[in-house]
PDB file of C-alpha atoms in Angstrom:
ATOM      1  CA  UNK A   1       0.041  -0.035   0.022  1.00 33.00           C
ATOM      2  CA  UNK A   2       1.293   3.446  -0.989  1.00 39.00           C
ATOM      3  CA  UNK A   3       2.045   5.511   2.260  1.00 44.00           C
ATOM      4  CA  UNK A   4       2.717   9.186   2.495  1.00 45.00           C
ATOM      5  CA  UNK A   5       4.046  11.688   4.781  1.00 55.00           C
ATOM      6  CA  UNK A   6       2.314  14.637   2.980  1.00 66.00           C
ATOM      7  CA  UNK A   7       0.918  16.865   5.879  1.00 79.00           C
ATOM      8  CA  UNK A   8      -2.482  18.085   5.728  1.00 88.00           C
ATOM      9  CA  UNK A   9      -4.566  19.938   8.372  1.00 91.00           C
ATOM     10  CA  UNK A  10      -8.400  19.154   8.658  1.00 93.00           C
ATOM     11  CA  UNK A  11     -10.641  21.566  10.392  1.00 93.00           C
ATOM     12  CA  UNK A  12     -14.445  20.877  10.739  1.00 95.00           C
ATOM     13  CA  UNK A  13     -17.390  22.506  12.333  1.00 94.00           C
ATOM     14  CA  UNK A  14     -18.514  18.919  13.188  1.00 93.00           C
ATOM     15  CA  UNK A  15     -15.903  18.990  15.966  1.00 93.00           C
ATOM     16  CA  UNK A  16     -17.558  22.020  17.538  1.00 92.00           C
ATOM     17  CA  UNK A  17     -20.738  22.393  19.541  1.00 93.00           C
ATOM     18  CA  UNK A  18     -23.538  23.757  17.155  1.00 90.00           C
ATOM     19  CA  UNK A  19     -24.045  26.972  19.127  1.00 89.00           C
ATOM     20  CA  UNK A  20     -20.344  27.745  18.766  1.00 92.00           C
ATOM     21  CA  UNK A  21     -19.929  26.959  15.198  1.00 92.00           C
ATOM     22  CA  UNK A  22     -20.430  30.391  13.598  1.00 91.00           C
ATOM     23  CA  UNK A  23     -17.760  32.109  15.751  1.00 91.00           C
ATOM     24  CA  UNK A  24     -15.494  29.255  15.591  1.00 93.00           C
ATOM     25  CA  UNK A  25     -15.662  29.142  11.769  1.00 92.00           C
ATOM     26  CA  UNK A  26     -15.134  32.928  11.561  1.00 89.00           C
ATOM     27  CA  UNK A  27     -11.966  32.672  13.721  1.00 90.00           C
ATOM     28  CA  UNK A  28     -10.712  29.763  11.679  1.00 89.00           C
ATOM     29  CA  UNK A  29     -11.097  31.492   8.213  1.00 88.00           C
ATOM     30  CA  UNK A  30      -9.460  34.548   9.639  1.00 83.00           C
ATOM     31  CA  UNK A  31      -6.456  32.689  11.016  1.00 82.00           C
ATOM     32  CA  UNK A  32      -6.080  30.280   7.907  1.00 79.00           C
ATOM     33  CA  UNK A  33      -7.205  32.664   5.203  1.00 80.00           C
ATOM     34  CA  UNK A  34      -8.524  36.160   5.681  1.00 79.00           C
ATOM     35  CA  UNK A  35     -10.861  38.053   8.067  1.00 83.00           C
ATOM     36  CA  UNK A  36     -14.452  37.844   7.031  1.00 88.00           C
ATOM     37  CA  UNK A  37     -18.008  37.890   8.166  1.00 90.00           C
ATOM     38  CA  UNK A  38     -20.154  34.853   7.787  1.00 91.00           C
ATOM     39  CA  UNK A  39     -23.807  34.393   7.237  1.00 91.00           C
ATOM     40  CA  UNK A  40     -24.984  30.891   8.008  1.00 87.00           C
ATOM     41  CA  UNK A  41     -27.715  29.096   5.936  1.00 85.00           C
ATOM     42  CA  UNK A  42     -31.330  30.005   6.674  1.00 79.00           C
ATOM     43  CA  UNK A  43     -31.861  26.708   8.491  1.00 79.00           C
ATOM     44  CA  UNK A  44     -28.965  27.324  10.750  1.00 76.00           C
ATOM     45  CA  UNK A  45     -27.306  24.021   9.801  1.00 89.00           C
ATOM     46  CA  UNK A  46     -23.829  25.318   9.430  1.00 93.00           C
ATOM     47  CA  UNK A  47     -21.277  22.950   8.404  1.00 95.00           C
ATOM     48  CA  UNK A  48     -17.893  23.576   6.819  1.00 95.00           C
ATOM     49  CA  UNK A  49     -14.879  21.360   6.486  1.00 96.00           C
ATOM     50  CA  UNK A  50     -11.408  22.227   5.220  1.00 95.00           C
ATOM     51  CA  UNK A  51      -8.307  20.158   4.383  1.00 95.00           C
ATOM     52  CA  UNK A  52      -5.314  22.552   4.014  1.00 94.00           C
ATOM     53  CA  UNK A  53      -1.959  21.234   2.305  1.00 94.00           C
ATOM     54  CA  UNK A  54       1.090  23.399   2.472  1.00 92.00           C
ATOM     55  CA  UNK A  55       2.330  23.412  -1.212  1.00 93.00           C
ATOM     56  CA  UNK A  56       5.788  25.067  -1.690  1.00 89.00           C
ATOM     57  CA  UNK A  57       5.029  28.662  -1.706  1.00 89.00           C
ATOM     58  CA  UNK A  58       1.373  28.008  -2.335  1.00 94.00           C
ATOM     59  CA  UNK A  59      -1.367  26.420  -0.238  1.00 93.00           C
ATOM     60  CA  UNK A  60      -4.035  24.000  -1.518  1.00 96.00           C
ATOM     61  CA  UNK A  61      -7.331  23.799   0.322  1.00 95.00           C
ATOM     62  CA  UNK A  62     -10.107  21.403  -0.195  1.00 97.00           C
ATOM     63  CA  UNK A  63     -13.524  22.591   1.283  1.00 96.00           C
ATOM     64  CA  UNK A  64     -16.959  21.092   1.762  1.00 97.00           C
ATOM     65  CA  UNK A  65     -19.747  23.206   3.136  1.00 96.00           C
ATOM     66  CA  UNK A  66     -23.342  23.719   3.476  1.00 95.00           C
ATOM     67  CA  UNK A  67     -24.685  26.868   1.911  1.00 94.00           C
ATOM     68  CA  UNK A  68     -23.098  30.008   3.321  1.00 94.00           C
ATOM     69  CA  UNK A  69     -22.365  33.764   2.658  1.00 94.00           C
ATOM     70  CA  UNK A  70     -18.860  35.307   3.217  1.00 93.00           C
ATOM     71  CA  UNK A  71     -17.979  38.946   3.097  1.00 92.00           C
ATOM     72  CA  UNK A  72     -14.941  40.779   3.451  1.00 89.00           C
ATOM     73  CA  UNK A  73     -15.603  44.215   4.488  1.00 81.00           C
ATOM     74  CA  UNK A  74     -13.558  47.329   3.601  1.00 77.00           C
ATOM     75  CA  UNK A  75     -10.756  48.409   5.847  1.00 66.00           C
ATOM     76  CA  UNK A  76     -10.168  45.212   7.575  1.00 59.00           C
ATOM     77  CA  UNK A  77      -6.610  44.662   8.691  1.00 55.00           C
ATOM     78  CA  UNK A  78      -4.713  41.584   7.231  1.00 57.00           C
ATOM     79  CA  UNK A  79      -1.529  39.738   8.131  1.00 62.00           C
ATOM     80  CA  UNK A  80       1.428  40.061   5.720  1.00 61.00           C
ATOM     81  CA  UNK A  81       1.440  36.286   5.096  1.00 63.00           C
ATOM     82  CA  UNK A  82      -2.161  36.583   3.831  1.00 74.00           C
ATOM     83  CA  UNK A  83      -1.430  39.073   1.163  1.00 84.00           C
ATOM     84  CA  UNK A  84      -2.482  36.809  -1.575  1.00 90.00           C
ATOM     85  CA  UNK A  85      -4.593  35.929  -4.484  1.00 94.00           C
ATOM     86  CA  UNK A  86      -7.161  32.960  -4.103  1.00 96.00           C
ATOM     87  CA  UNK A  87      -7.661  30.893  -7.242  1.00 97.00           C
ATOM     88  CA  UNK A  88     -10.986  28.858  -6.736  1.00 98.00           C
ATOM     89  CA  UNK A  89     -12.036  25.717  -8.647  1.00 98.00           C
ATOM     90  CA  UNK A  90     -15.706  24.771  -8.064  1.00 98.00           C
ATOM     91  CA  UNK A  91     -16.130  21.062  -7.479  1.00 98.00           C
ATOM     92  CA  UNK A  92     -19.876  20.713  -6.926  1.00 97.00           C
ATOM     93  CA  UNK A  93     -22.755  23.072  -6.253  1.00 96.00           C
ATOM     94  CA  UNK A  94     -23.293  26.735  -6.829  1.00 95.00           C
ATOM     95  CA  UNK A  95     -20.894  29.729  -6.303  1.00 96.00           C
ATOM     96  CA  UNK A  96     -20.953  33.229  -6.930  1.00 96.00           C
ATOM     97  CA  UNK A  97     -18.196  35.849  -6.222  1.00 95.00           C
ATOM     98  CA  UNK A  98     -18.470  39.785  -6.198  1.00 95.00           C
ATOM     99  CA  UNK A  99     -15.429  41.961  -6.331  1.00 92.00           C
ATOM    100  CA  UNK A 100     -14.341  45.324  -7.741  1.00 86.00           C
ATOM    101  CA  UNK A 101     -17.737  45.765  -9.302  1.00 87.00           C
ATOM    102  CA  UNK A 102     -17.971  42.418 -11.096  1.00 91.00           C
ATOM    103  CA  UNK A 103     -19.939  39.192 -10.261  1.00 94.00           C
ATOM    104  CA  UNK A 104     -19.223  35.843 -11.574  1.00 95.00           C
ATOM    105  CA  UNK A 105     -21.280  32.704 -11.349  1.00 96.00           C
ATOM    106  CA  UNK A 106     -19.388  29.297 -11.553  1.00 96.00           C
ATOM    107  CA  UNK A 107     -20.295  26.011 -12.624  1.00 95.00           C
ATOM    108  CA  UNK A 108     -18.688  22.801 -11.428  1.00 97.00           C
ATOM    109  CA  UNK A 109     -15.041  22.717 -13.049  1.00 97.00           C
ATOM    110  CA  UNK A 110     -14.949  26.562 -13.465  1.00 97.00           C
ATOM    111  CA  UNK A 111     -12.034  28.650 -11.990  1.00 98.00           C
ATOM    112  CA  UNK A 112     -12.041  32.324 -10.751  1.00 98.00           C
ATOM    113  CA  UNK A 113      -9.563  34.433  -8.883  1.00 97.00           C
ATOM    114  CA  UNK A 114     -10.040  37.054  -6.130  1.00 95.00           C
ATOM    115  CA  UNK A 115      -7.803  39.344  -4.019  1.00 92.00           C
ATOM    116  CA  UNK A 116      -8.093  38.169  -0.623  1.00 88.00           C
ATOM    117  CA  UNK A 117      -7.091  41.589   0.774  1.00 85.00           C
ATOM    118  CA  UNK A 118      -9.828  43.522  -0.902  1.00 86.00           C
ATOM    119  CA  UNK A 119     -13.641  43.612  -0.279  1.00 90.00           C
ATOM    120  CA  UNK A 120     -15.478  40.660  -1.727  1.00 92.00           C
ATOM    121  CA  UNK A 121     -18.640  38.847  -1.218  1.00 94.00           C
ATOM    122  CA  UNK A 122     -19.011  34.935  -1.746  1.00 96.00           C
ATOM    123  CA  UNK A 123     -22.396  33.461  -1.881  1.00 95.00           C
ATOM    124  CA  UNK A 124     -23.248  29.655  -2.042  1.00 95.00           C
ATOM    125  CA  UNK A 125     -27.118  28.949  -1.657  1.00 92.00           C
ATOM    126  CA  UNK A 126     -26.698  25.170  -0.952  1.00 93.00           C
ATOM    127  CA  UNK A 127     -24.222  22.360  -0.311  1.00 95.00           C
ATOM    128  CA  UNK A 128     -21.109  22.860  -2.471  1.00 97.00           C
ATOM    129  CA  UNK A 129     -17.375  21.812  -2.622  1.00 98.00           C
ATOM    130  CA  UNK A 130     -14.386  23.686  -4.038  1.00 98.00           C
ATOM    131  CA  UNK A 131     -10.645  23.982  -4.160  1.00 98.00           C
ATOM    132  CA  UNK A 132      -8.672  27.221  -3.082  1.00 97.00           C
ATOM    133  CA  UNK A 133      -5.014  27.724  -4.207  1.00 97.00           C
ATOM    134  CA  UNK A 134      -3.506  30.621  -2.103  1.00 95.00           C
ATOM    135  CA  UNK A 135      -0.988  32.366  -4.260  1.00 95.00           C
ATOM    136  CA  UNK A 136       1.257  35.131  -2.622  1.00 91.00           C
ATOM    137  CA  UNK A 137       0.652  38.461  -4.547  1.00 87.00           C
ATOM    138  CA  UNK A 138       4.157  38.900  -5.685  1.00 82.00           C
ATOM    139  CA  UNK A 139       4.289  35.577  -7.459  1.00 86.00           C
ATOM    140  CA  UNK A 140       1.288  36.531  -9.594  1.00 86.00           C
ATOM    141  CA  UNK A 141       2.282  40.015 -10.146  1.00 80.00           C
ATOM    142  CA  UNK A 142       5.572  38.813 -11.522  1.00 75.00           C
ATOM    143  CA  UNK A 143       3.993  36.468 -13.895  1.00 80.00           C
ATOM    144  CA  UNK A 144       0.784  38.348 -15.002  1.00 81.00           C
ATOM    145  CA  UNK A 145       0.829  42.056 -15.949  1.00 74.00           C
ATOM    146  CA  UNK A 146      -2.363  43.686 -14.875  1.00 78.00           C
ATOM    147  CA  UNK A 147      -3.281  40.770 -12.393  1.00 85.00           C
ATOM    148  CA  UNK A 148      -5.328  43.353 -10.586  1.00 83.00           C
ATOM    149  CA  UNK A 149      -7.754  43.496 -13.426  1.00 86.00           C
ATOM    150  CA  UNK A 150      -8.389  39.644 -13.535  1.00 91.00           C
ATOM    151  CA  UNK A 151     -10.382  39.000 -10.532  1.00 94.00           C
ATOM    152  CA  UNK A 152     -14.093  37.944 -10.445  1.00 95.00           C
ATOM    153  CA  UNK A 153     -13.785  36.593 -13.986  1.00 95.00           C
ATOM    154  CA  UNK A 154     -15.067  33.095 -15.029  1.00 96.00           C
ATOM    155  CA  UNK A 155     -12.478  30.791 -16.658  1.00 97.00           C
ATOM    156  CA  UNK A 156     -14.468  27.959 -18.117  1.00 96.00           C
ATOM    157  CA  UNK A 157     -13.386  24.423 -17.006  1.00 95.00           C
ATOM    158  CA  UNK A 158     -14.813  22.400 -19.763  1.00 93.00           C
ATOM    159  CA  UNK A 159     -12.590  23.451 -22.548  1.00 93.00           C
ATOM    160  CA  UNK A 160      -9.356  25.296 -23.579  1.00 95.00           C
ATOM    161  CA  UNK A 161      -6.447  25.851 -21.005  1.00 95.00           C
ATOM    162  CA  UNK A 162      -9.199  26.428 -18.232  1.00 96.00           C
ATOM    163  CA  UNK A 163     -10.040  22.606 -18.598  1.00 97.00           C
ATOM    164  CA  UNK A 164      -6.400  21.688 -18.539  1.00 97.00           C
ATOM    165  CA  UNK A 165      -5.703  23.754 -15.391  1.00 97.00           C
ATOM    166  CA  UNK A 166      -8.989  22.597 -13.669  1.00 98.00           C
ATOM    167  CA  UNK A 167      -8.387  18.920 -14.382  1.00 98.00           C
ATOM    168  CA  UNK A 168      -4.682  19.188 -13.094  1.00 97.00           C
ATOM    169  CA  UNK A 169      -5.781  20.904  -9.770  1.00 98.00           C
ATOM    170  CA  UNK A 170      -8.604  18.523  -9.310  1.00 97.00           C
ATOM    171  CA  UNK A 171      -6.323  15.601  -9.861  1.00 97.00           C
ATOM    172  CA  UNK A 172      -3.645  17.101  -7.570  1.00 96.00           C
ATOM    173  CA  UNK A 173      -6.118  17.339  -4.805  1.00 96.00           C
ATOM    174  CA  UNK A 174      -7.673  13.904  -5.239  1.00 95.00           C
ATOM    175  CA  UNK A 175      -4.362  12.265  -5.155  1.00 94.00           C
ATOM    176  CA  UNK A 176      -2.639  14.361  -2.465  1.00 93.00           C
ATOM    177  CA  UNK A 177      -3.169  11.735   0.255  1.00 88.00           C
ATOM    178  CA  UNK A 178      -1.459   9.151  -1.838  1.00 90.00           C
ATOM    179  CA  UNK A 179       1.604  11.158  -2.932  1.00 91.00           C
ATOM    180  CA  UNK A 180       4.841  11.587  -0.917  1.00 89.00           C
ATOM    181  CA  UNK A 181       5.826  15.124   0.040  1.00 88.00           C
ATOM    182  CA  UNK A 182       8.378  15.369  -2.845  1.00 89.00           C
ATOM    183  CA  UNK A 183       5.842  14.171  -5.370  1.00 91.00           C
ATOM    184  CA  UNK A 184       3.190  16.603  -4.183  1.00 93.00           C
ATOM    185  CA  UNK A 185       5.574  19.493  -3.875  1.00 91.00           C
ATOM    186  CA  UNK A 186       6.714  18.905  -7.514  1.00 91.00           C
ATOM    187  CA  UNK A 187       3.168  19.650  -8.729  1.00 95.00           C
ATOM    188  CA  UNK A 188       3.072  23.137  -7.323  1.00 93.00           C
ATOM    189  CA  UNK A 189       5.118  24.899 -10.034  1.00 91.00           C
ATOM    190  CA  UNK A 190       3.083  23.143 -12.745  1.00 93.00           C
ATOM    191  CA  UNK A 191      -0.177  24.156 -11.026  1.00 95.00           C
ATOM    192  CA  UNK A 192       1.073  27.861 -10.879  1.00 93.00           C
ATOM    193  CA  UNK A 193       2.174  27.703 -14.587  1.00 92.00           C
ATOM    194  CA  UNK A 194      -1.211  26.301 -15.668  1.00 95.00           C
ATOM    195  CA  UNK A 195      -3.173  28.952 -13.623  1.00 96.00           C
ATOM    196  CA  UNK A 196      -0.990  31.610 -15.157  1.00 93.00           C
ATOM    197  CA  UNK A 197      -1.918  30.409 -18.664  1.00 93.00           C
ATOM    198  CA  UNK A 198      -5.636  30.243 -17.606  1.00 95.00           C
ATOM    199  CA  UNK A 199      -5.824  33.664 -16.015  1.00 94.00           C
ATOM    200  CA  UNK A 200      -4.118  35.187 -19.012  1.00 88.00           C
ATOM    201  CA  UNK A 201      -6.736  33.558 -21.157  1.00 90.00           C
ATOM    202  CA  UNK A 202      -9.550  35.748 -19.759  1.00 90.00           C
ATOM    203  CA  UNK A 203      -7.512  38.978 -18.904  1.00 84.00           C
ATOM    204  CA  UNK A 204      -9.579  42.066 -20.186  1.00 80.00           C
ATOM    205  CA  UNK A 205      -8.760  43.170 -23.735  1.00 69.00           C
ATOM    206  CA  UNK A 206      -9.059  46.796 -22.649  1.00 60.00           C
ATOM    207  CA  UNK A 207      -6.159  46.376 -20.319  1.00 57.00           C
ATOM    208  CA  UNK A 208      -3.021  47.384 -22.029  1.00 53.00           C
ATOM    209  CA  UNK A 209       0.707  47.037 -20.949  1.00 52.00           C
ATOM    210  CA  UNK A 210       2.808  46.509 -24.104  1.00 54.00           C
ATOM    211  CA  UNK A 211       4.745  43.304 -24.343  1.00 56.00           C
ATOM    212  CA  UNK A 212       7.996  45.195 -24.407  1.00 63.00           C
ATOM    213  CA  UNK A 213       7.223  46.930 -20.967  1.00 75.00           C
ATOM    214  CA  UNK A 214       6.005  43.668 -19.615  1.00 72.00           C
ATOM    215  CA  UNK A 215       9.284  41.970 -20.617  1.00 75.00           C
ATOM    216  CA  UNK A 216      11.377  44.884 -19.327  1.00 82.00           C
ATOM    217  CA  UNK A 217       9.665  44.801 -15.916  1.00 83.00           C
ATOM    218  CA  UNK A 218      10.200  41.100 -15.779  1.00 81.00           C
ATOM    219  CA  UNK A 219      13.951  41.498 -16.586  1.00 85.00           C
ATOM    220  CA  UNK A 220      14.250  44.031 -13.836  1.00 90.00           C
ATOM    221  CA  UNK A 221      12.558  42.005 -11.271  1.00 89.00           C
ATOM    222  CA  UNK A 222      14.611  39.009 -12.214  1.00 87.00           C
ATOM    223  CA  UNK A 223      18.022  41.115 -11.744  1.00 91.00           C
ATOM    224  CA  UNK A 224      16.685  42.288  -8.399  1.00 93.00           C
ATOM    225  CA  UNK A 225      16.002  38.816  -7.115  1.00 90.00           C
ATOM    226  CA  UNK A 226      19.586  37.661  -8.068  1.00 91.00           C
ATOM    227  CA  UNK A 227      21.185  40.517  -6.420  1.00 92.00           C
ATOM    228  CA  UNK A 228      19.081  41.191  -3.208  1.00 92.00           C
ATOM    229  CA  UNK A 229      21.921  40.055  -0.861  1.00 91.00           C
ATOM    230  CA  UNK A 230      24.152  42.846  -2.379  1.00 93.00           C
ATOM    231  CA  UNK A 231      23.916  45.774   0.022  1.00 91.00           C
ATOM    232  CA  UNK A 232      25.121  48.037  -2.827  1.00 92.00           C
ATOM    233  CA  UNK A 233      22.091  47.319  -4.981  1.00 93.00           C
ATOM    234  CA  UNK A 234      20.602  50.674  -5.983  1.00 93.00           C
ATOM    235  CA  UNK A 235      18.842  52.203  -8.849  1.00 92.00           C
ATOM    236  CA  UNK A 236      22.005  52.950 -10.769  1.00 92.00           C
ATOM    237  CA  UNK A 237      23.304  49.390 -10.514  1.00 92.00           C
ATOM    238  CA  UNK A 238      20.062  47.892 -11.534  1.00 93.00           C
ATOM    239  CA  UNK A 239      19.874  50.319 -14.535  1.00 91.00           C
ATOM    240  CA  UNK A 240      23.347  49.405 -15.497  1.00 89.00           C
ATOM    241  CA  UNK A 241      22.651  45.597 -15.046  1.00 89.00           C
ATOM    242  CA  UNK A 242      19.535  45.576 -17.300  1.00 87.00           C
ATOM    243  CA  UNK A 243      20.617  48.203 -19.748  1.00 86.00           C
ATOM    244  CA  UNK A 244      17.756  50.500 -19.092  1.00 86.00           C
ATOM    245  CA  UNK A 245      17.426  54.062 -17.580  1.00 88.00           C
ATOM    246  CA  UNK A 246      16.710  54.401 -13.903  1.00 88.00           C
ATOM    247  CA  UNK A 247      13.903  56.869 -14.931  1.00 88.00           C
ATOM    248  CA  UNK A 248      12.278  54.272 -17.203  1.00 88.00           C
ATOM    249  CA  UNK A 249      12.558  51.478 -14.616  1.00 91.00           C
ATOM    250  CA  UNK A 250      10.657  53.566 -12.001  1.00 89.00           C
ATOM    251  CA  UNK A 251       8.149  54.305 -14.692  1.00 87.00           C
ATOM    252  CA  UNK A 252       7.635  50.636 -15.205  1.00 87.00           C
ATOM    253  CA  UNK A 253       6.904  50.196 -11.381  1.00 88.00           C
ATOM    254  CA  UNK A 254       4.267  53.014 -11.421  1.00 84.00           C
ATOM    255  CA  UNK A 255       2.061  50.350 -13.298  1.00 74.00           C
ATOM    256  CA  UNK A 256       2.282  48.427  -9.966  1.00 76.00           C
ATOM    257  CA  UNK A 257       1.801  51.786  -7.800  1.00 80.00           C
ATOM    258  CA  UNK A 258       5.453  51.521  -6.393  1.00 87.00           C
ATOM    259  CA  UNK A 259       8.994  52.417  -7.162  1.00 91.00           C
ATOM    260  CA  UNK A 260      12.108  50.323  -7.899  1.00 93.00           C
ATOM    261  CA  UNK A 261      13.743  50.845  -4.504  1.00 93.00           C
ATOM    262  CA  UNK A 262      10.367  50.192  -2.573  1.00 91.00           C
ATOM    263  CA  UNK A 263      10.106  46.925  -4.476  1.00 91.00           C
ATOM    264  CA  UNK A 264      13.821  45.932  -3.384  1.00 93.00           C
ATOM    265  CA  UNK A 265      13.120  46.698   0.137  1.00 92.00           C
ATOM    266  CA  UNK A 266       9.817  44.915   0.297  1.00 90.00           C
ATOM    267  CA  UNK A 267      11.512  41.794  -1.360  1.00 91.00           C
ATOM    268  CA  UNK A 268      14.290  41.980   1.231  1.00 93.00           C
ATOM    269  CA  UNK A 269      11.914  42.142   4.047  1.00 92.00           C
ATOM    270  CA  UNK A 270       9.806  39.337   2.770  1.00 88.00           C
ATOM    271  CA  UNK A 271      12.872  37.100   2.353  1.00 88.00           C
ATOM    272  CA  UNK A 272      13.860  37.992   5.968  1.00 91.00           C
ATOM    273  CA  UNK A 273      10.475  37.205   7.295  1.00 88.00           C
ATOM    274  CA  UNK A 274      10.532  33.887   5.537  1.00 85.00           C
ATOM    275  CA  UNK A 275      13.922  33.019   7.052  1.00 86.00           C
ATOM    276  CA  UNK A 276      12.722  33.971  10.481  1.00 86.00           C
ATOM    277  CA  UNK A 277       9.843  31.195  10.249  1.00 81.00           C
ATOM    278  CA  UNK A 278      12.107  28.619   8.508  1.00 76.00           C
ATOM    279  CA  UNK A 279      13.339  25.791  10.764  1.00 67.00           C
ATOM    280  CA  UNK A 280      16.553  25.654   8.704  1.00 64.00           C
ATOM    281  CA  UNK A 281      17.431  29.086   9.972  1.00 63.00           C
ATOM    282  CA  UNK A 282      16.358  28.730  13.631  1.00 68.00           C
ATOM    283  CA  UNK A 283      19.929  28.892  14.797  1.00 71.00           C
ATOM    284  CA  UNK A 284      20.754  32.093  12.825  1.00 82.00           C
ATOM    285  CA  UNK A 285      20.740  35.403  14.606  1.00 88.00           C
ATOM    286  CA  UNK A 286      18.742  38.380  13.404  1.00 90.00           C
ATOM    287  CA  UNK A 287      21.731  40.141  12.301  1.00 91.00           C
ATOM    288  CA  UNK A 288      22.844  37.055  10.100  1.00 91.00           C
ATOM    289  CA  UNK A 289      19.566  36.987   8.286  1.00 92.00           C
ATOM    290  CA  UNK A 290      19.498  40.774   7.791  1.00 92.00           C
ATOM    291  CA  UNK A 291      22.948  40.757   6.391  1.00 92.00           C
ATOM    292  CA  UNK A 292      22.175  37.733   4.167  1.00 91.00           C
ATOM    293  CA  UNK A 293      19.473  39.838   2.340  1.00 93.00           C
ATOM    294  CA  UNK A 294      21.482  43.034   1.906  1.00 92.00           C
ATOM    295  CA  UNK A 295      20.790  45.010   5.038  1.00 92.00           C
ATOM    296  CA  UNK A 296      23.968  46.549   6.586  1.00 88.00           C
ATOM    297  CA  UNK A 297      22.511  48.406   9.407  1.00 88.00           C
ATOM    298  CA  UNK A 298      20.623  46.260  12.012  1.00 90.00           C
ATOM    299  CA  UNK A 299      18.743  49.268  13.577  1.00 90.00           C
ATOM    300  CA  UNK A 300      17.463  50.345  10.091  1.00 90.00           C
ATOM    301  CA  UNK A 301      16.531  46.617   9.298  1.00 92.00           C
ATOM    302  CA  UNK A 302      14.459  46.556  12.572  1.00 92.00           C
ATOM    303  CA  UNK A 303      12.498  49.776  11.989  1.00 92.00           C
ATOM    304  CA  UNK A 304      11.734  48.784   8.417  1.00 91.00           C
ATOM    305  CA  UNK A 305      10.635  45.300   9.426  1.00 92.00           C
ATOM    306  CA  UNK A 306       8.422  46.666  12.156  1.00 90.00           C
ATOM    307  CA  UNK A 307       6.820  49.146   9.727  1.00 89.00           C
ATOM    308  CA  UNK A 308       6.208  46.403   7.179  1.00 87.00           C
ATOM    309  CA  UNK A 309       4.980  43.686   9.535  1.00 86.00           C
ATOM    310  CA  UNK A 310       3.768  45.525  12.631  1.00 86.00           C
ATOM    311  CA  UNK A 311       6.267  44.117  15.059  1.00 90.00           C
ATOM    312  CA  UNK A 312       9.958  43.731  15.526  1.00 90.00           C
ATOM    313  CA  UNK A 313      11.786  40.790  13.923  1.00 91.00           C
ATOM    314  CA  UNK A 314      12.249  39.221  17.432  1.00 89.00           C
ATOM    315  CA  UNK A 315       8.644  39.441  18.307  1.00 89.00           C
ATOM    316  CA  UNK A 316       7.647  38.104  14.861  1.00 86.00           C
ATOM    317  CA  UNK A 317      10.005  35.056  15.199  1.00 84.00           C
ATOM    318  CA  UNK A 318       8.727  34.376  18.903  1.00 81.00           C
ATOM    319  CA  UNK A 319       5.059  34.927  17.946  1.00 68.00           C
ATOM    320  CA  UNK A 320       5.068  32.712  14.905  1.00 53.00           C
ATOM    321  CA  UNK A 321       6.792  29.959  16.651  1.00 52.00           C
TER     322      UNK A 321
END
């Protein structure tokens, strides 16, 4: 018999007294995904079960539920590790999503995408099941120009690249319990690639970012990723490294409402935060981690980290462990 060590966390309202289920589910969704308000079904028979698999930099969740309404309100705070897009594959039932003035209705097999940090409303009138792939915002931004214009759009699951992506994700989820960790992890990159193609297939035609600008931005980001550990990395060295002017590079980043150096600092801080939680770096001091990612002033690193994540690096490491 094939055995596996692939770790999954299963959480179910069935394990909670009926009178406590709504509060428990709201807390669990807020901790595992994003803070929301919940509307239980009219008959009060609230049931929701989620099985969550860590998947390299992604996360795959299989969810079964009775009818439910879920709403994320404007202005709600969110944790930095929840700064993600959620790709949804409907397995059964009915599902509608509203975000950014658009509303999409899914049929089983269909895919859609939404920004977890922005207001949205989900409504499922009766029993349904779905998959959610949580994708860090930066990963999709680096792959799809104009990703912010691609939420609440229906990607058909019965033909074209949508069908390929849908079948691959459903197959990965159904076999997760039979795969060893290496096999399961190896599917994550392929899943992200298929989702990227599927999302690109429905990207609005009225969104325009020329191919040359998109490729240039990709080149700049790739150069930055290779040189994040260099404390001397600055606008001039990036411009020289990619053969573009610093002014043009910052103009490229305006499409993402940021600047080159803000992007550099953000990526450095995100890598530091990741190392602080990584068991492989548990013996490394804060200064070792900071210097590894190009910070040469520990006090400046600590201030920047607290501004980005809301607590000091030491508190972040202790709180998350």
